[in-house]
Coordinates of C-alpha atoms in Angstrom, one line a residue:
M1423 CA -7.8 4.8 42.5
I1424 CA -6.7 2.1 40.5
P1425 CA -7.4 -1.1 42.8
L1426 CA -4.2 -3.2 43.3
R1427 CA -4.3 -6.8 41.9
C1428 CA -2.8 -8.4 44.6
C1429 CA -0.7 -8.1 48.0
G1430 CA 2.0 -5.4 47.4
L1431 CA 4.0 -7.0 49.8
L1432 CA 4.3 -10.3 47.8
L1433 CA 4.6 -8.8 44.5
A1434 CA 7.6 -7.0 46.1
T1435 CA 9.1 -9.9 47.4
L1436 CA 8.8 -11.9 44.2
A1437 CA 10.6 -9.0 42.3
A1438 CA 13.2 -9.0 44.7
T1439 CA 13.8 -13.0 44.3
F1440 CA 13.3 -13.1 40.5
P1441 CA 16.7 -13.7 39.3
A1442 CA 18.8 -12.0 36.1
P1443 CA 18.1 -14.5 33.0
A1444 CA 21.3 -16.1 32.1
K1445 CA 20.6 -16.4 28.5
A1446 CA 19.3 -14.1 25.8
A1447 CA 16.5 -16.6 25.2
E1448 CA 14.9 -16.4 28.5
R1449 CA 15.1 -12.6 28.8
P1450 CA 11.9 -10.4 28.7
N1451 CA 11.3 -8.7 25.6
V1452 CA 11.2 -5.0 25.6
I1453 CA 8.4 -2.5 24.6
V1454 CA 9.4 1.0 25.1
I1455 CA 6.2 3.6 24.2
M1456 CA 6.5 7.6 23.7
S1457 CA 3.7 9.4 23.5
D1458 CA 4.1 12.8 21.6
D1459 CA 3.0 16.3 22.9
Q1460 CA 0.9 14.6 25.9
G1461 CA -0.3 17.0 28.5
A1462 CA 0.8 16.2 31.8
A1463 CA -2.8 15.5 33.2
D1464 CA -4.2 13.8 30.3
A1465 CA -5.1 10.5 31.1
G1466 CA -7.5 9.2 33.4
C1467 CA -4.8 7.6 35.9
Y1468 CA -3.8 11.0 36.1
G1469 CA -6.6 12.6 36.9
A1470 CA -8.5 13.6 33.7
T1471 CA -12.3 13.1 33.9
D1472 CA -13.1 14.3 30.5
V1473 CA -11.0 12.1 28.0
Q1474 CA -11.5 8.1 27.7
T1475 CA -8.0 6.2 28.4
P1476 CA -8.8 3.0 29.3
A1477 CA -5.9 1.2 28.0
L1478 CA -3.4 3.7 29.6
D1479 CA -5.6 3.5 32.3
A1480 CA -5.5 -0.5 32.4
L1481 CA -1.7 -0.7 32.1
A1482 CA -1.2 1.6 35.3
G1483 CA -3.3 -0.8 36.9
R1484 CA -0.7 -3.8 36.0
G1485 CA 2.4 -1.3 36.6
V1486 CA 3.7 1.3 38.4
R1487 CA 2.6 4.5 37.8
F1488 CA 5.1 7.6 38.3
T1489 CA 4.1 10.9 39.8
Q1490 CA 7.3 13.0 39.5
F1491 CA 8.7 11.6 36.6
Y1492 CA 10.3 14.1 34.5
S1493 CA 11.3 14.2 30.8
A1494 CA 14.7 15.5 29.8
A1495 CA 13.5 18.3 27.3
P1496 CA 10.4 20.3 26.9
V1497 CA 10.7 19.3 23.0
C1498 CA 10.7 16.0 21.1
S1499 CA 14.2 15.6 19.6
P1500 CA 16.2 16.0 22.9
S1501 CA 13.6 14.0 24.7
R1502 CA 13.9 11.2 22.4
A1503 CA 17.8 11.6 22.5
A1504 CA 17.8 11.2 26.4
L1505 CA 15.4 8.4 26.6
L1506 CA 17.7 6.1 23.8
T1507 CA 20.9 6.9 25.2
G1508 CA 20.7 7.7 28.7
R1509 CA 22.2 11.3 28.6
Y1510 CA 21.1 14.6 29.1
P1511 CA 20.3 15.4 25.4
W1512 CA 22.9 18.2 24.7
Q1513 CA 25.7 15.5 26.1
V1514 CA 25.2 13.5 22.6
G1515 CA 24.3 16.7 20.3
M1516 CA 20.9 17.1 20.7
A1517 CA 19.9 20.3 22.6
G1518 CA 17.3 21.2 19.9
N1519 CA 15.3 19.5 17.5
G1520 CA 16.4 17.2 14.6
S1521 CA 16.5 18.0 11.3
P1522 CA 13.7 18.1 8.8
P1523 CA 13.1 15.3 6.6
P1524 CA 14.7 15.1 3.1
S1525 CA 12.4 16.6 0.3
E1526 CA 11.0 14.5 -2.7
E1527 CA 14.0 15.2 -4.9
H1528 CA 15.5 12.8 -2.4
D1529 CA 14.8 8.9 -2.6
N1530 CA 17.5 8.3 0.1
S1531 CA 17.6 10.0 3.2
D1532 CA 21.5 9.1 3.4
A1533 CA 21.8 11.9 1.1
F1534 CA 21.2 14.1 3.8
G1535 CA 23.5 15.3 7.1
G1536 CA 22.0 17.8 9.7
R1537 CA 21.6 17.8 13.2
G1538 CA 21.0 14.1 14.9
L1539 CA 22.1 11.4 17.3
P1540 CA 26.1 10.9 17.1
V1541 CA 27.2 8.7 14.8
D1542 CA 28.8 5.3 16.1
G1543 CA 26.8 6.2 19.4
F1544 CA 25.5 4.2 22.2
T1545 CA 22.0 3.7 22.4
M1546 CA 19.2 1.3 24.0
A1547 CA 18.6 -0.3 20.9
R1548 CA 22.5 -1.3 20.2
M1549 CA 22.5 -2.2 24.1
F1550 CA 19.7 -4.8 23.4
Q1551 CA 21.1 -5.9 19.6
Q1552 CA 24.5 -6.4 21.2
A1553 CA 22.7 -8.9 23.9
G1554 CA 21.0 -10.6 21.2
Y1555 CA 17.5 -9.1 20.7
A1556 CA 15.8 -8.5 17.6
T1557 CA 15.0 -4.2 17.1
A1558 CA 12.7 -2.3 16.4
H1559 CA 11.8 1.4 15.6
I1560 CA 8.5 1.9 14.7
G1561 CA 7.2 5.8 14.4
K1562 CA 8.3 9.0 14.9
W1563 CA 12.5 9.0 14.4
H1564 CA 12.9 13.0 14.6
L1565 CA 16.7 12.0 15.7
G1566 CA 18.4 12.7 12.4
I1567 CA 18.5 11.8 8.6
G1568 CA 22.0 12.2 7.5
V1569 CA 24.4 9.0 7.4
G1570 CA 25.0 7.5 10.6
T1571 CA 22.2 9.0 12.7
Q1572 CA 19.0 7.0 11.4
P1573 CA 17.6 4.2 13.1
L1574 CA 19.3 1.3 11.0
Q1575 CA 22.5 2.4 11.8
Q1576 CA 21.8 3.3 15.7
G1577 CA 21.2 -0.5 16.7
F1578 CA 17.9 -1.1 15.2
D1579 CA 17.4 -4.1 12.9
Y1580 CA 13.8 -2.7 11.4
S1581 CA 12.4 0.5 11.0
F1582 CA 9.0 1.8 9.9
G1583 CA 7.8 5.5 10.4
F1584 CA 9.0 9.2 9.5
L1585 CA 12.1 10.7 9.9
G1586 CA 10.9 14.6 11.0
G1587 CA 8.8 16.1 13.5
C1588 CA 5.1 15.5 12.0
I1589 CA 3.3 14.2 9.3
D1590 CA -0.3 14.2 7.9
N1591 CA -1.6 11.1 8.9
Y1592 CA -3.3 10.1 5.3
S1593 CA -0.7 11.5 2.5
H1594 CA 2.4 10.9 5.1
F1595 CA 3.5 14.2 3.9
D1596 CA 5.8 16.3 6.3
Y1597 CA 3.4 18.7 8.4
W1598 CA 6.0 21.3 8.5
G1599 CA 8.2 21.9 5.5
G1600 CA 5.5 21.0 2.7
P1601 CA 4.2 20.8 -0.3
N1602 CA 7.2 18.3 -1.5
R1603 CA 8.8 16.4 1.9
H1604 CA 6.6 13.1 1.6
D1605 CA 8.2 11.4 5.2
L1606 CA 7.5 7.7 5.3
W1607 CA 10.1 4.9 5.3
E1608 CA 10.7 1.4 5.7
N1609 CA 14.4 0.5 6.2
G1610 CA 16.1 4.0 5.1
R1611 CA 13.8 3.3 1.5
R1612 CA 10.8 5.7 1.1
V1613 CA 7.6 3.7 1.0
R1614 CA 4.2 5.5 -0.5
L1615 CA 1.2 4.3 1.5
P1616 CA -1.5 7.0 0.6
G1617 CA -4.8 6.7 2.5
K1618 CA -3.4 4.6 5.1
Y1619 CA -4.1 5.8 8.3
F1620 CA -0.8 6.1 10.0
P1621 CA -1.7 5.1 13.4
D1622 CA -2.9 1.8 12.1
L1623 CA 0.3 1.5 10.3
L1624 CA 2.1 1.4 13.3
V1625 CA 0.2 -1.0 15.1
D1626 CA 0.4 -3.5 11.9
H1627 CA 4.0 -3.0 11.5
A1628 CA 4.4 -3.4 15.2
A1629 CA 2.1 -6.8 15.3
E1630 CA 4.0 -7.8 12.2
F1631 CA 7.8 -7.5 13.9
I1632 CA 6.7 -9.1 17.2
D1633 CA 4.9 -12.7 15.2
D1634 CA 8.1 -12.6 13.2
H1635 CA 10.6 -12.7 16.1
G1636 CA 9.4 -15.4 18.5
D1637 CA 12.6 -17.4 18.0
R1638 CA 14.1 -14.5 20.8
P1639 CA 13.4 -11.6 22.7
F1640 CA 12.7 -8.4 21.0
F1641 CA 12.9 -4.5 21.5
M1642 CA 10.6 -2.3 20.4
Y1643 CA 10.6 1.4 20.5
F1644 CA 7.1 2.3 19.5
A1645 CA 7.3 6.0 19.1
I1646 CA 3.6 7.0 18.3
N1647 CA 2.9 10.8 17.3
V1648 CA 0.2 10.9 19.3
P1649 CA -1.3 13.4 20.0
H1650 CA 1.1 16.0 18.3
Y1651 CA -0.6 18.0 15.9
P1652 CA -2.5 17.6 13.4
Y1653 CA -5.5 16.4 15.1
Q1654 CA -6.6 13.7 13.0
G1655 CA -8.7 11.5 15.2
E1656 CA -11.0 8.5 14.4
P1657 CA -14.2 9.8 13.0
K1658 CA -16.0 7.8 16.3
W1659 CA -13.8 9.7 18.6
V1660 CA -14.6 13.1 17.1
D1661 CA -18.1 12.3 17.0
Y1662 CA -18.3 11.3 20.9
Y1663 CA -16.2 14.2 22.0
Q1664 CA -18.5 16.4 20.2
Q1665 CA -21.7 14.6 21.5
Q1666 CA -20.2 15.4 25.2
G1667 CA -20.2 18.6 24.4
T1668 CA -16.2 19.1 24.7
P1669 CA -15.5 22.7 24.2
Y1670 CA -13.2 23.6 21.2
P1671 CA -10.0 22.4 20.6
R1672 CA -10.3 20.1 23.9
N1673 CA -12.8 18.2 21.6
L1674 CA -10.1 17.6 18.7
Y1675 CA -7.3 16.9 21.1
A1676 CA -9.3 14.3 23.3
A1677 CA -10.4 12.7 20.0
W1678 CA -6.7 12.3 19.0
L1679 CA -5.6 11.4 22.1
S1680 CA -8.4 8.4 22.4
T1681 CA -7.2 7.5 19.1
L1682 CA -3.8 6.9 20.4
D1683 CA -5.3 4.8 23.4
D1684 CA -7.0 2.6 21.2
R1685 CA -4.0 1.6 19.3
L1686 CA -2.1 1.2 22.9
A1687 CA -5.3 -1.4 23.7
A1688 CA -4.6 -3.2 20.3
L1689 CA -0.8 -3.6 20.6
M1690 CA -1.5 -4.9 24.5
K1691 CA -4.0 -7.2 23.3
H1692 CA -1.9 -8.3 20.7
L1693 CA 0.7 -9.3 23.2
D1694 CA -2.2 -11.2 25.1
D1695 CA -3.2 -13.1 22.5
R1696 CA 0.2 -14.6 21.5
G1697 CA 0.8 -15.3 25.2
L1698 CA 3.5 -12.9 25.5
R1699 CA 2.3 -9.8 28.1
E1700 CA 4.0 -11.5 31.1
N1701 CA 7.4 -12.0 29.5
T1702 CA 7.0 -8.3 27.9
V1703 CA 8.1 -5.3 30.1
V1704 CA 6.3 -2.4 28.7
V1705 CA 7.4 1.5 29.2
Y1706 CA 4.9 4.1 28.7
Q1707 CA 6.6 8.1 28.4
A1708 CA 5.5 10.9 27.4
D1709 CA 8.2 13.1 25.4
N1710 CA 7.1 16.5 26.5
G1711 CA 3.7 18.9 27.5
Y1712 CA 1.1 19.8 25.5
S1713 CA 1.3 22.3 22.7
T1714 CA -0.2 25.6 22.3
E1715 CA 1.2 25.9 18.5
Q1716 CA -0.8 27.2 16.1
R1717 CA -1.0 24.1 14.2
A1718 CA -2.5 22.4 17.5
H1719 CA -5.4 24.9 17.6
N1720 CA -3.4 27.2 20.1
G1721 CA -4.0 24.0 22.7
G1722 CA -6.6 21.4 23.7
G1723 CA -4.2 19.6 26.0
S1724 CA -3.9 20.1 29.5
S1725 CA -1.1 20.3 32.2
G1726 CA -3.8 20.3 35.3
R1727 CA -2.3 22.0 38.2
Y1728 CA 1.1 22.4 36.7
R1729 CA 2.2 25.8 34.7
G1730 CA 3.5 25.3 31.7
A1731 CA 3.3 23.3 28.5
K1732 CA 5.6 22.1 25.9
F1733 CA 8.9 24.4 25.2
S1734 CA 8.8 25.4 28.9
L1735 CA 10.7 24.1 31.9
F1736 CA 8.0 25.0 34.4
E1737 CA 6.5 21.6 35.6
G1738 CA 4.0 21.9 32.7
G1739 CA 6.5 21.1 30.3
T1740 CA 8.6 18.1 31.6
R1741 CA 6.9 16.5 34.7
L1742 CA 4.5 13.7 32.5
P1743 CA 2.7 10.3 32.6
A1744 CA 5.1 7.4 32.8
V1745 CA 4.2 3.9 33.5
L1746 CA 6.4 0.8 33.9
S1747 CA 4.8 -2.6 33.4
W1748 CA 5.8 -6.3 34.1
P1749 CA 3.1 -8.3 35.2
G1750 CA 4.0 -11.4 37.5
H1751 CA 7.5 -9.8 38.1
L1752 CA 7.1 -6.4 39.3
P1753 CA 4.6 -4.6 41.5
E1754 CA 1.0 -3.7 40.2
G1755 CA -1.4 -1.1 40.7
E1756 CA 1.0 1.3 42.6
V1757 CA 2.4 4.5 42.6
R1758 CA 5.7 6.1 43.0
D1759 CA 6.5 9.8 44.2
Q1760 CA 10.3 9.6 44.0
L1761 CA 11.8 12.2 41.7
T1762 CA 12.4 10.1 38.7
H1763 CA 13.8 11.1 34.8
G1764 CA 13.9 10.0 31.2
C1765 CA 17.4 9.2 30.8
D1766 CA 16.7 6.4 33.7
W1767 CA 14.8 4.0 31.3
L1768 CA 18.5 2.4 29.8
P1769 CA 20.0 1.2 33.0
T1770 CA 16.7 0.5 34.4
L1771 CA 15.9 -1.6 31.3
A1772 CA 19.2 -3.0 31.7
E1773 CA 19.1 -4.2 35.0
L1774 CA 15.8 -5.7 34.5
C1775 CA 16.9 -7.7 31.8
G1776 CA 19.8 -8.8 33.2
V1777 CA 21.5 -6.9 30.0
E1778 CA 25.1 -5.4 30.8
V1779 CA 26.1 -1.9 30.1
D1780 CA 29.5 -0.9 29.8
A1781 CA 30.8 0.8 33.2
S1782 CA 33.0 3.3 31.4
L1783 CA 29.6 4.7 29.3
P1784 CA 29.1 8.3 31.2
L1785 CA 25.4 7.6 31.9
D1786 CA 23.5 10.4 33.4
G1787 CA 20.6 8.1 33.9
E1788 CA 20.2 5.6 37.0
S1789 CA 18.0 2.3 37.4
L1790 CA 14.9 2.6 39.4
V1791 CA 14.5 -1.3 40.0
D1792 CA 14.8 -0.3 43.5
V1793 CA 12.4 2.4 43.4
V1794 CA 10.0 0.0 41.7
R1795 CA 10.1 -2.3 44.0
S1796 CA 9.7 -0.5 47.2
A1797 CA 7.6 3.2 47.8
D1798 CA 10.0 3.9 50.5
A1799 CA 13.2 3.7 48.6
P1800 CA 14.7 6.9 47.7
T1801 CA 15.2 8.9 44.3
P1802 CA 18.3 7.7 43.0
H1803 CA 19.1 11.3 42.0
D1804 CA 20.7 14.0 44.0
A1805 CA 20.1 16.6 41.4
V1806 CA 18.7 16.7 37.6
C1807 CA 18.8 19.3 35.3
W1808 CA 17.2 20.8 32.1
R1809 CA 18.2 23.0 29.2
F1810 CA 16.5 24.3 26.3
Q1811 CA 17.4 27.7 24.5
D1812 CA 18.0 30.2 26.7
Q1813 CA 15.8 28.5 29.7
W1814 CA 17.6 26.0 32.3
A1815 CA 16.6 24.4 34.8
V1816 CA 18.3 22.4 38.2
R1817 CA 15.9 20.6 40.9
Q1818 CA 17.6 19.1 44.1
G1819 CA 15.6 18.3 47.0
R1820 CA 12.5 20.3 46.9
W1821 CA 13.9 23.4 45.3
K1822 CA 13.9 24.1 41.9
L1823 CA 15.8 26.6 40.4
M1824 CA 14.8 28.1 36.8
H1825 CA 17.0 30.9 34.4
Q1826 CA 14.7 32.6 32.3
P1827 CA 11.6 30.5 32.6
R1828 CA 8.4 30.6 30.4
G1829 CA 5.1 29.3 30.1
Y1830 CA 4.2 28.7 26.8
D1831 CA 0.4 28.7 28.4
K1832 CA -2.3 30.7 29.0
S1833 CA -0.9 31.8 32.4
P1834 CA 0.6 34.9 32.8
Q1835 CA 4.1 35.5 32.4
P1836 CA 5.9 35.3 36.0
E1837 CA 7.9 38.2 37.7
L1838 CA 11.4 37.0 37.4
V1839 CA 14.4 38.0 40.2
D1840 CA 16.8 40.4 38.6
G1841 CA 14.8 39.5 35.2
K1842 CA 15.9 36.0 35.1
W1843 CA 15.5 33.8 37.9
F1844 CA 12.4 31.5 39.6
L1845 CA 12.8 29.8 42.3
A1846 CA 9.9 27.1 43.3
D1847 CA 9.5 24.5 46.2
I1848 CA 8.4 21.7 44.4
D1849 CA 7.1 20.2 47.8
A1850 CA 5.4 23.0 48.8
D1851 CA 4.0 24.6 45.8
P1852 CA 4.3 21.9 42.4
S1853 CA 2.2 24.4 40.7
E1854 CA 4.9 27.0 40.9
A1855 CA 2.8 29.6 42.0
T1856 CA 5.3 31.8 43.9
N1857 CA 8.8 32.7 43.2
L1858 CA 10.5 32.3 46.3
A1859 CA 14.3 34.0 44.8
A1860 CA 13.9 36.9 46.4
D1861 CA 13.3 35.4 49.6
H1862 CA 16.1 32.8 49.5
P1863 CA 19.0 33.9 47.4
E1864 CA 21.8 31.7 49.1
V1865 CA 19.4 28.5 47.5
V1866 CA 19.5 30.5 44.3
E1867 CA 23.3 31.2 44.5
Q1868 CA 23.7 27.2 45.8
L1869 CA 21.5 25.8 42.9
R1870 CA 23.3 27.9 40.4
R1871 CA 26.9 27.2 41.1
L1872 CA 25.7 23.5 41.3
Y1873 CA 23.9 24.1 37.1
E1874 CA 27.6 25.8 36.6
S1875 CA 30.0 23.3 38.2
R1876 CA 28.0 20.0 36.7
Y1877 CA 26.0 20.9 34.0
A1878 CA 27.2 23.7 32.1
T1879 CA 30.1 22.3 30.1
N1880 CA 29.6 20.5 26.6
R1881 CA 26.7 22.7 25.5
G1882 CA 26.1 20.6 22.3
D1883 CA 24.0 23.8 21.0

């Protein structure tokens, strides 16, 4: 249990009376951190006892930790698209993963098209840019490589990282489509830094951007590519987990996750050293559950008590670590159990920063400010939905209906009613151990109708 730093009632009162800044120069900075393929239970503050994550635990100690936070998808690109747009991913053409990076014969990624965010679409970065913020993308993109879909064309003033889904962290070549797909870019141009450890490059470029923009507020999307495969943890952490006797492949995954945590610590220290921590809102979210792919040594992560992993619409694929921290302005060391969602960050940050959002925008997210300020506030969601390939799910209150779900973990494939339906009572059975579809056909029908009437249009597949 993380101790409260001060009285929750006092903090809630301060938060409720804190005025929205009128001028851009007075607005807080914002850093949105997205980890990659992190298991639902893989942090000390989420119950893990065999991995070291002191920086993430400290961030939760200085903020609000969510226990029913859901990403918008069980894979990388759709989850990221939802975070940046505030919309369900299929509504912005990102129902699946983005295009692979350009090959070596193309030095300019403008030469490529493929799947990506809508050209001239609305993103969190553009929202902050229009409000006078300096904006930066640092890390993984995976949201398009063609004209109009790259970071600088989606509201970012600066971009450093890779465009595809995963890279080798020393050579910076794509880990899927090699051997001729070098994938490291700065402001849309290929850069070559062979041998430089990518997690360190991310912190260095993030710190430089922070230092270069002290004259106005900044927004940074820090999309670190850890603990996504390849597992290339720092030697000190590889040695540590070997000495602890951590079994394979958990030892490799844990070393990689602790490597992430060290970079989070370095980023937070840089804010502290510059006197910016109490003027910076920090969001932390995992994009989807841990991977059981062959390139991930068939596992290593943990969903804890939840069924499912990456690619799955069971809880382990989408119910993930998430923290919101703004010391001195929002509660600290507190937990929120309300249902919250990856689309919610855009309207939440807009409200906290006093940034306007066009009321005509069809956002699927809702502001979480009331939830953050009070444990008694209701969830802003009547229902939420997920869709990936032939799986879909809808949750309303205690009930969650899934169509053709698969676990992608080591648990047995569950029996489905009529070969396609799984109904869970999440309040009573968060592990989704029991299929109640046969016992409650009226609930199945109600949620099926809800899905078809509210979510089944504009597929964007």
